[in-house]
Every structure is written in structure tokens, then in C-alpha cells.
CSV table of C-alpha atoms and ligand atoms in Angstrom, one decimal:
chain,number,residue,atom,x,y,z
A,51,MET,CA,-108.5,-34.4,-161.3
A,52,ILE,CA,-110.0,-35.4,-157.9
A,53,GLY,CA,-113.8,-34.8,-157.8
A,54,LEU,CA,-116.1,-34.5,-154.8
A,55,THR,CA,-117.3,-37.6,-153.0
A,56,ARG,CA,-119.7,-39.7,-155.1
A,57,LEU,CA,-123.3,-38.9,-154.1
A,58,LYS,CA,-125.4,-41.7,-152.6
A,59,GLU,CA,-129.2,-42.3,-152.7
A,60,ASP,CA,-129.5,-40.9,-149.2
A,61,ASP,CA,-127.9,-37.6,-150.2
A,62,VAL,CA,-130.4,-36.9,-152.9
A,63,VAL,CA,-133.6,-38.6,-151.8
A,64,GLU,CA,-135.2,-35.6,-150.1
A,65,ILE,CA,-134.2,-32.9,-152.6
A,66,ALA,CA,-137.4,-32.9,-154.7
A,67,SER,CA,-139.8,-32.7,-151.8
A,68,THR,CA,-137.8,-30.0,-149.9
A,69,LEU,CA,-137.0,-27.5,-152.6
A,70,GLU,CA,-139.6,-24.9,-151.4
A,71,GLU,CA,-138.1,-25.1,-147.9
A,72,TYR,CA,-134.6,-25.0,-149.2
A,73,ASN,CA,-135.4,-22.0,-151.3
A,74,ALA,CA,-136.9,-20.2,-148.2
A,75,ASP,CA,-133.7,-21.0,-146.3
A,76,LEU,CA,-131.6,-19.4,-149.0
A,77,VAL,CA,-133.8,-16.3,-149.0
A,78,ARG,CA,-133.3,-16.1,-145.2
A,79,MET,CA,-129.6,-16.4,-145.5
A,80,THR,CA,-128.8,-14.4,-148.6
A,81,GLY,CA,-131.9,-12.3,-149.4
A,82,CYS,CA,-132.1,-14.1,-152.7
A,83,SER,CA,-133.8,-17.2,-154.2
A,84,LEU,CA,-132.0,-20.2,-155.7
A,85,ARG,CA,-132.8,-18.8,-159.2
A,86,GLU,CA,-131.4,-15.4,-158.3
A,87,ILE,CA,-128.2,-16.8,-156.7
A,88,ALA,CA,-127.6,-18.9,-159.8
A,89,ALA,CA,-128.2,-16.1,-162.2
A,90,HIS,CA,-126.0,-13.7,-160.1
A,91,ALA,CA,-123.3,-16.4,-160.3
A,92,VAL,CA,-123.1,-16.1,-164.1
A,93,GLY,CA,-123.9,-12.4,-164.4
A,94,LYS,CA,-127.4,-12.9,-165.9
A,95,VAL,CA,-130.6,-11.0,-165.0
A,96,VAL,CA,-133.7,-13.1,-164.1
A,97,SER,CA,-136.4,-10.5,-163.7
A,98,GLY,CA,-139.1,-11.0,-166.4
A,99,GLY,CA,-137.7,-14.5,-167.2
A,100,TYR,CA,-136.3,-15.5,-170.6
A,101,VAL,CA,-137.9,-15.0,-173.9
A,102,GLN,CA,-137.0,-18.5,-175.1
A,103,ASN,CA,-137.8,-21.4,-172.8
A,104,PRO,CA,-135.3,-24.1,-173.9
A,105,LYS,CA,-136.3,-27.8,-173.5
A,106,VAL,CA,-134.0,-29.5,-171.1
A,107,ALA,CA,-133.3,-33.3,-170.9
A,108,VAL,CA,-131.6,-35.2,-168.1
A,109,ILE,CA,-130.0,-38.5,-169.3
A,110,PRO,CA,-129.3,-41.4,-166.9
A,111,MET,CA,-125.8,-42.8,-167.4
A,112,THR,CA,-125.0,-46.4,-166.6
A,113,CYS,CA,-121.2,-46.5,-167.1
A,114,GLY,CA,-118.7,-46.9,-164.3
A,115,GLN,CA,-120.4,-47.4,-160.9
A,116,GLY,CA,-123.8,-46.9,-162.6
A,117,ILE,CA,-127.0,-45.2,-161.8
A,118,ILE,CA,-127.4,-43.4,-158.4
A,119,LYS,CA,-131.0,-44.0,-157.4
A,120,GLY,CA,-132.8,-40.7,-157.4
A,121,PHE,CA,-130.0,-38.7,-159.0
A,122,VAL,CA,-131.6,-37.8,-162.4
A,123,GLU,CA,-135.0,-37.3,-160.6
A,124,SER,CA,-133.4,-34.8,-158.2
A,125,VAL,CA,-131.5,-33.0,-161.0
A,126,ALA,CA,-134.8,-32.7,-163.0
A,127,SER,CA,-136.7,-31.5,-160.0
A,128,ILE,CA,-134.3,-28.6,-159.5
A,129,ILE,CA,-134.5,-27.6,-163.1
A,130,ASP,CA,-138.3,-27.9,-163.0
A,131,TYR,CA,-138.4,-25.8,-159.8
A,132,LEU,CA,-136.5,-23.1,-161.6
A,133,GLY,CA,-139.4,-23.0,-164.2
A,134,PHE,CA,-137.8,-24.8,-167.1
A,135,ASP,CA,-139.4,-27.5,-169.3
A,136,VAL,CA,-137.5,-30.6,-168.3
A,137,VAL,CA,-137.8,-34.4,-169.1
A,138,ILE,CA,-135.8,-37.4,-168.0
A,139,THR,CA,-135.1,-39.5,-171.1
A,140,ASN,CA,-136.5,-43.0,-171.3
A,141,SER,CA,-133.3,-44.3,-172.8
A,142,ARG,CA,-130.0,-44.2,-171.0
A,143,ASP,CA,-126.5,-43.4,-172.2
A,144,ALA,CA,-126.0,-42.8,-176.0
A,145,GLY,CA,-129.6,-43.7,-176.6
A,146,GLY,CA,-130.7,-41.0,-174.2
A,147,VAL,CA,-128.6,-38.4,-175.9
A,148,ALA,CA,-130.1,-39.4,-179.3
A,149,GLU,CA,-133.6,-39.4,-177.8
A,150,ALA,CA,-133.1,-35.9,-176.2
A,151,VAL,CA,-131.8,-34.3,-179.4
A,152,GLN,CA,-134.5,-36.0,-181.6
A,153,ASN,CA,-137.1,-34.5,-179.2
A,154,SER,CA,-135.6,-31.1,-179.7
A,155,SER,CA,-134.1,-30.7,-176.2
A,156,GLU,CA,-131.6,-27.9,-176.3
A,157,ILE,CA,-129.9,-28.4,-173.0
A,158,LEU,CA,-128.7,-31.9,-171.9
A,159,PHE,CA,-127.6,-32.8,-168.3
A,160,MET,CA,-125.6,-36.0,-167.8
A,161,ALA,CA,-123.2,-37.4,-165.2
A,162,ASP,CA,-120.7,-40.3,-165.2
A,163,ASP,CA,-118.2,-40.9,-162.4
A,164,ASP,CA,-115.8,-38.3,-163.6
A,165,ARG,CA,-117.9,-35.5,-165.0
A,166,PHE,CA,-121.3,-33.9,-164.5
A,167,VAL,CA,-122.1,-31.6,-167.4
A,168,ALA,CA,-124.8,-29.5,-168.9
A,169,VAL,CA,-124.4,-29.1,-172.7
A,170,ASN,CA,-126.3,-26.6,-174.8
A,171,VAL,CA,-126.4,-28.4,-178.2
A,172,ARG,CA,-127.5,-25.3,-180.0
A,173,THR,CA,-124.7,-23.0,-178.9
A,174,GLY,CA,-122.0,-25.6,-178.0
A,175,LYS,CA,-121.7,-24.1,-174.5
A,176,VAL,CA,-120.7,-26.7,-171.8
A,177,SER,CA,-120.9,-26.1,-168.0
A,178,ASP,CA,-119.1,-28.4,-165.6
A,179,ASN,CA,-120.7,-29.1,-162.2
A,180,GLY,CA,-117.4,-28.5,-160.3
A,181,ASP,CA,-116.9,-25.1,-161.8
A,182,ALA,CA,-120.6,-24.1,-161.6
A,183,THR,CA,-120.8,-25.2,-158.0
A,184,GLY,CA,-117.8,-23.1,-157.0
A,185,LYS,CA,-119.3,-20.1,-158.8
A,186,GLY,CA,-122.8,-20.6,-157.4
A,187,TYR,CA,-121.7,-20.9,-153.8
A,188,VAL,CA,-119.5,-17.9,-154.1
A,189,SER,CA,-122.5,-16.0,-155.5
A,190,GLY,CA,-124.5,-17.0,-152.4
A,191,LEU,CA,-121.6,-16.1,-150.1
A,192,GLU,CA,-121.2,-12.7,-151.7
A,193,LEU,CA,-124.9,-12.0,-151.1
A,194,MET,CA,-124.7,-13.3,-147.5
A,195,CYS,CA,-121.7,-11.0,-146.8
A,196,HIS,CA,-123.2,-8.0,-148.6
A,197,GLY,CA,-120.2,-7.9,-151.0
A,198,LEU,CA,-116.7,-9.4,-150.9
A,199,MET,CA,-114.7,-6.5,-152.2
A,200,ARG,CA,-111.3,-6.5,-150.4
A,201,LYS,CA,-112.6,-9.1,-147.9
A,202,LYS,CA,-110.3,-12.0,-146.9
A,203,VAL,CA,-111.7,-15.4,-147.9
A,204,LEU,CA,-110.1,-18.8,-147.3
A,205,VAL,CA,-110.8,-21.6,-149.8
A,206,ILE,CA,-110.3,-25.0,-148.4
A,207,GLY,CA,-109.7,-27.5,-151.3
A,208,ALA,CA,-108.0,-26.8,-154.6
A,209,GLY,CA,-110.0,-29.3,-156.7
A,210,PRO,CA,-112.6,-28.3,-159.4
A,211,VAL,CA,-115.0,-26.7,-157.0
A,212,GLY,CA,-112.3,-24.8,-155.1
A,213,THR,CA,-110.9,-23.6,-158.5
A,214,GLY,CA,-114.3,-22.3,-159.6
A,215,ALA,CA,-114.8,-20.7,-156.2
A,216,ALA,CA,-111.4,-19.0,-156.3
A,217,LEU,CA,-112.0,-17.6,-159.7
A,218,ALA,CA,-115.4,-16.3,-158.8
A,219,LEU,CA,-114.0,-14.7,-155.6
A,220,MET,CA,-111.4,-12.9,-157.6
A,221,HIS,CA,-114.1,-11.5,-159.9
A,222,PHE,CA,-115.9,-10.2,-156.8
A,223,GLY,CA,-112.7,-8.5,-155.6
A,224,ALA,CA,-112.0,-10.7,-152.6
A,225,GLU,CA,-108.5,-11.4,-151.2
A,226,VAL,CA,-108.2,-15.1,-151.6
A,227,SER,CA,-106.1,-17.6,-149.6
A,228,ILE,CA,-106.0,-21.3,-150.6
A,229,TYR,CA,-105.4,-24.4,-148.4
A,230,ASP,CA,-105.2,-27.9,-149.7
A,231,ILE,CA,-103.9,-30.9,-147.8
A,232,ASP,CA,-101.8,-31.5,-150.9
A,233,LEU,CA,-99.6,-28.4,-151.2
A,234,SER,CA,-98.9,-29.1,-154.9
A,235,ALA,CA,-102.6,-28.8,-155.7
A,236,SER,CA,-102.6,-25.3,-154.1
A,237,GLN,CA,-99.5,-24.4,-156.1
A,238,ARG,CA,-101.1,-25.6,-159.4
A,239,LEU,CA,-104.2,-23.6,-158.7
A,240,SER,CA,-102.2,-20.5,-157.7
A,241,GLY,CA,-100.1,-20.9,-160.9
A,242,ARG,CA,-103.3,-21.2,-163.0
A,243,LEU,CA,-104.8,-18.1,-161.4
A,244,LEU,CA,-101.5,-16.1,-161.8
A,245,LYS,CA,-101.7,-16.8,-165.6
A,246,GLN,CA,-105.1,-15.0,-165.5
A,247,GLY,CA,-103.6,-12.1,-163.7
A,248,TYR,CA,-104.8,-13.1,-160.2
A,249,SER,CA,-102.6,-13.6,-157.2
A,250,VAL,CA,-103.6,-15.8,-154.2
A,251,LYS,CA,-101.9,-16.6,-150.9
A,252,ILE,CA,-101.1,-20.3,-150.2
A,253,GLU,CA,-101.8,-21.4,-146.7
A,254,THR,CA,-99.9,-24.4,-145.3
A,255,ASP,CA,-101.3,-24.4,-141.7
A,256,LEU,CA,-105.0,-24.9,-141.8
A,257,ASP,CA,-105.7,-24.3,-138.1
A,258,GLY,CA,-103.7,-21.0,-138.3
A,259,ALA,CA,-105.5,-19.9,-141.5
A,260,LEU,CA,-109.0,-20.7,-139.9
A,261,GLY,CA,-108.0,-18.5,-137.0
A,262,ARG,CA,-107.3,-15.6,-139.3
A,263,HIS,CA,-110.4,-15.9,-141.6
A,264,SER,CA,-114.1,-15.6,-140.9
A,265,ILE,CA,-115.3,-16.0,-144.5
A,266,LEU,CA,-114.8,-19.6,-145.7
A,267,VAL,CA,-115.4,-21.8,-148.7
A,268,ASP,CA,-115.2,-25.4,-147.7
A,269,ALA,CA,-114.7,-27.3,-151.0
A,270,CYS,CA,-113.0,-30.4,-149.6
A,271,PRO,CA,-114.5,-33.8,-149.1
A,272,ALA,CA,-113.4,-34.3,-145.5
A,273,GLU,CA,-115.4,-34.1,-142.2
A,274,ASP,CA,-114.6,-32.0,-139.1
A,275,VAL,CA,-112.3,-29.6,-140.9
A,276,ILE,CA,-113.9,-26.5,-139.5
A,277,LEU,CA,-114.3,-27.0,-135.7
A,278,LEU,CA,-116.5,-25.2,-133.2
A,279,ARG,CA,-113.5,-23.2,-131.9
A,280,HIS,CA,-112.9,-21.8,-135.4
A,281,ILE,CA,-116.5,-20.3,-135.5
A,282,THR,CA,-117.1,-16.7,-134.3
A,283,GLY,CA,-120.1,-14.3,-134.6
A,284,ASP,CA,-118.7,-13.2,-137.9
A,285,THR,CA,-118.2,-16.6,-139.5
A,286,ARG,CA,-119.9,-17.2,-142.8
A,287,ILE,CA,-119.4,-20.4,-144.7
A,288,ALA,CA,-120.1,-21.6,-148.2
A,289,ALA,CA,-119.8,-25.4,-148.0
A,290,PRO,CA,-120.2,-27.3,-151.3
A,291,GLY,CA,-118.1,-30.2,-150.0
A,292,ILE,CA,-119.8,-33.5,-149.2
A,293,PRO,CA,-119.8,-34.6,-146.5
A,294,LEU,CA,-120.1,-31.2,-144.7
A,295,GLY,CA,-116.7,-30.2,-143.2
A,296,VAL,CA,-118.2,-28.3,-140.3
A,297,GLN,CA,-118.2,-30.0,-136.9
A,298,ALA,CA,-121.8,-30.8,-135.8
A,299,THR,CA,-121.6,-28.5,-132.7
A,300,GLY,CA,-120.4,-25.7,-135.0
A,301,VAL,CA,-123.4,-26.1,-137.4
A,302,GLU,CA,-125.7,-25.1,-134.5
A,303,GLN,CA,-123.9,-21.8,-134.2
A,304,LEU,CA,-124.5,-21.0,-137.9
A,305,PRO,CA,-128.3,-21.1,-138.5
A,306,LYS,CA,-128.2,-18.3,-141.0
A,307,ARG,CA,-124.6,-18.3,-142.0
A,308,LEU,CA,-123.9,-21.7,-143.6
A,309,LEU,CA,-124.7,-22.6,-147.3
A,310,HIS,CA,-124.7,-26.3,-147.8
A,311,ASP,CA,-126.6,-28.7,-150.2
A,312,PRO,CA,-125.9,-31.8,-152.2
A,313,LEU,CA,-126.9,-30.6,-155.7
A,314,GLN,CA,-129.2,-27.5,-155.8
A,315,ILE,CA,-126.9,-24.5,-156.2
A,316,GLY,CA,-124.6,-26.4,-158.6
A,317,VAL,CA,-127.4,-27.6,-160.9
A,318,ALA,CA,-129.1,-24.2,-160.8
A,319,THR,CA,-125.9,-22.5,-161.8
A,320,MET,CA,-125.2,-25.0,-164.6
A,321,ILE,CA,-128.4,-24.2,-166.4
A,322,PHE,CA,-127.9,-20.4,-166.2
A,323,ASP,CA,-124.3,-21.0,-167.3
A,324,VAL,CA,-125.4,-22.6,-170.6
A,325,LEU,CA,-128.4,-20.4,-171.4
B,661,LIG,O1,-126.8,-41.1,-164.1
B,661,LIG,C1,-126.6,-41.5,-163.0
B,661,LIG,O2,-127.4,-41.8,-162.1
B,661,LIG,C2,-125.1,-41.6,-162.5
B,661,LIG,N1,-124.3,-42.0,-163.7
B,661,LIG,C3,-124.7,-40.4,-161.9
B,661,LIG,C4,-123.2,-40.4,-161.3
B,661,LIG,C5,-122.8,-39.1,-160.7
B,661,LIG,C6,-121.5,-39.3,-160.0
B,661,LIG,N2,-121.0,-38.0,-159.5
B,661,LIG,C7,-121.2,-37.6,-158.3
B,661,LIG,O3,-121.7,-38.2,-157.4
B,661,LIG,C8,-120.7,-36.2,-157.9
B,661,LIG,N3,-119.3,-36.0,-158.1
B,661,LIG,C9,-121.6,-35.1,-158.5
B,661,LIG,C10,-121.4,-33.8,-157.9
B,661,LIG,C11,-122.6,-33.1,-157.5
B,661,LIG,C12,-122.4,-32.4,-156.1
B,661,LIG,N4,-121.9,-31.1,-156.3
């Protein structure tokens, strides 16, 4: 399974200090806060908060390519911003898991090079960042578009995020088309969705597909996929892919119509997913 590009320190360094601003941007674009978008993604209500306030632990993992400076701090800052009681464990890896559970943390966040998961150790529920990111961005897109029922949406990228996005779009009643540079990836996703009773259209010509769609999910890890000439007054984009796939001159045309961040929506959706 091909994941999104590995984050770098530069991608996450400003997350904690800009959460308030980012949240205000989300409200301007969607009418809803980060907390509301994430809760909407998993069909949960946030008003009045939760009766229980689970303890959350974020565990640094050294395996594979190792620690990304600022990663666990950014994840914890997002969880804290949403009002949860969160700590970063002093120990790393297996020791961090032991420390978290011994300190009665109920929800554990941890990432290696292949997976980024939230685990609720009380219920056994697991949320995967790819799936949660897809769902969270579609939730924001649905709010930005005032509903997606019977609207045509193009998903670019049939990896874990594109898959989560496609499923969420189906749940919102959208008409979904998929493009992936690797046709067999689109076919696999289409087959998987068909087993769940959903039918999607497979696109093989990206330029043509971009000409026919104004609501886009960019879940691929390439730059300059969506060009200025593809953007109209109706274009709305949810872009979880890193780096951003929208041409720089195109971004200027989309001040209130482009959702894009390195971690916030995905992490926020993961925690509501496992509550
Ligand atoms: O604990 C650490 O600091 C590291 N072991 C974290 C490694 C994370 C690697 N994964 C990624 O960079 C991304 N695929 C995460 C995706 C988040 C963006 N949606």
C-alpha cells in the first residue's frame, strides 16, 4: 500500500502555533470548526462535549526512518486544541505504549513509516490516518459545498486517503469518479467499493476529467496536478495530498475554496473516530 509522502520537520513546525488561525480559516471556508468537521466526518455530535474525557497519549516511534522532529508535539497540540487531556510519553516505542497504558491513557496515537494509528485500548477501536484523513476532508468539502448529494466529485489518487474519501463521498450521496496514475489502483478501489454496493466511474484522462469536474479531492502525492486553467469560479478542492497538487497561481484563485493541511483534519478525525 502506497502512503502519502513522509512528513518533514518543516511541514509540521508551525502547526501548534497556528491552530487558532487555521481553525478560523476552516470556519471561513466551511462554516464549521476543526472539531465540528471531524465530528461530522464520523457522524458524532459535539455540542455539549463528551461526558467522559479520555486520557490520550502520543508515543514517539524510532523504528524505520526514525523520529520526525516536531511530529508528536504537533499531533499532541491538535488533540489538546480539541479539548482533550493529552500527554507525550517520556519513553519511546514499546516502552511508550507500556507507560501510556500504565498511566491509564485510553487512546494511543503512534506512527511508524507505514502506519499512523489511533487505538482505543478500552474498546479495541483503531483509526488509520489514511482513512480518517479521507473522511475528514470529505466532511469539510461537504460543508463547503452545502451538501454533495448527486454532485459529481473527482478523486485523484486511489491510495488509503483516496479510498477513505471515496467511501465518505458515497455516504454523502455524491457521484464519484476516480483517477490514479496507476490504472490498476483505480480498478482495485472500484472493485472494493462495488463489493460494498457502490459504483464509481474510472477516469483514464486526468486533463479531460479535470475539465468536467469542479469538486475535487486531491489525494495524490504529486505537485502541479491541478493547473490554473482547470480552476473556475465553481471549483472547490479538498487537498490532503502532500505536497499540494494545485499549481501556485491556481491557489491564489481559491482563497476560500481550498482545504489543505499537513495533519490537522486527519488527526482531529482520528480521535473522534475512536471515541
Ligand atoms: O514518531 C515519530 O516521530 C515518527 N516515527 C513518525 C513517522 C511518521 C511517518 N508518516 C508520515 O510522515 C505520513 N505518512 C503521516 C501522514 C500524515 C498526513 N496525513
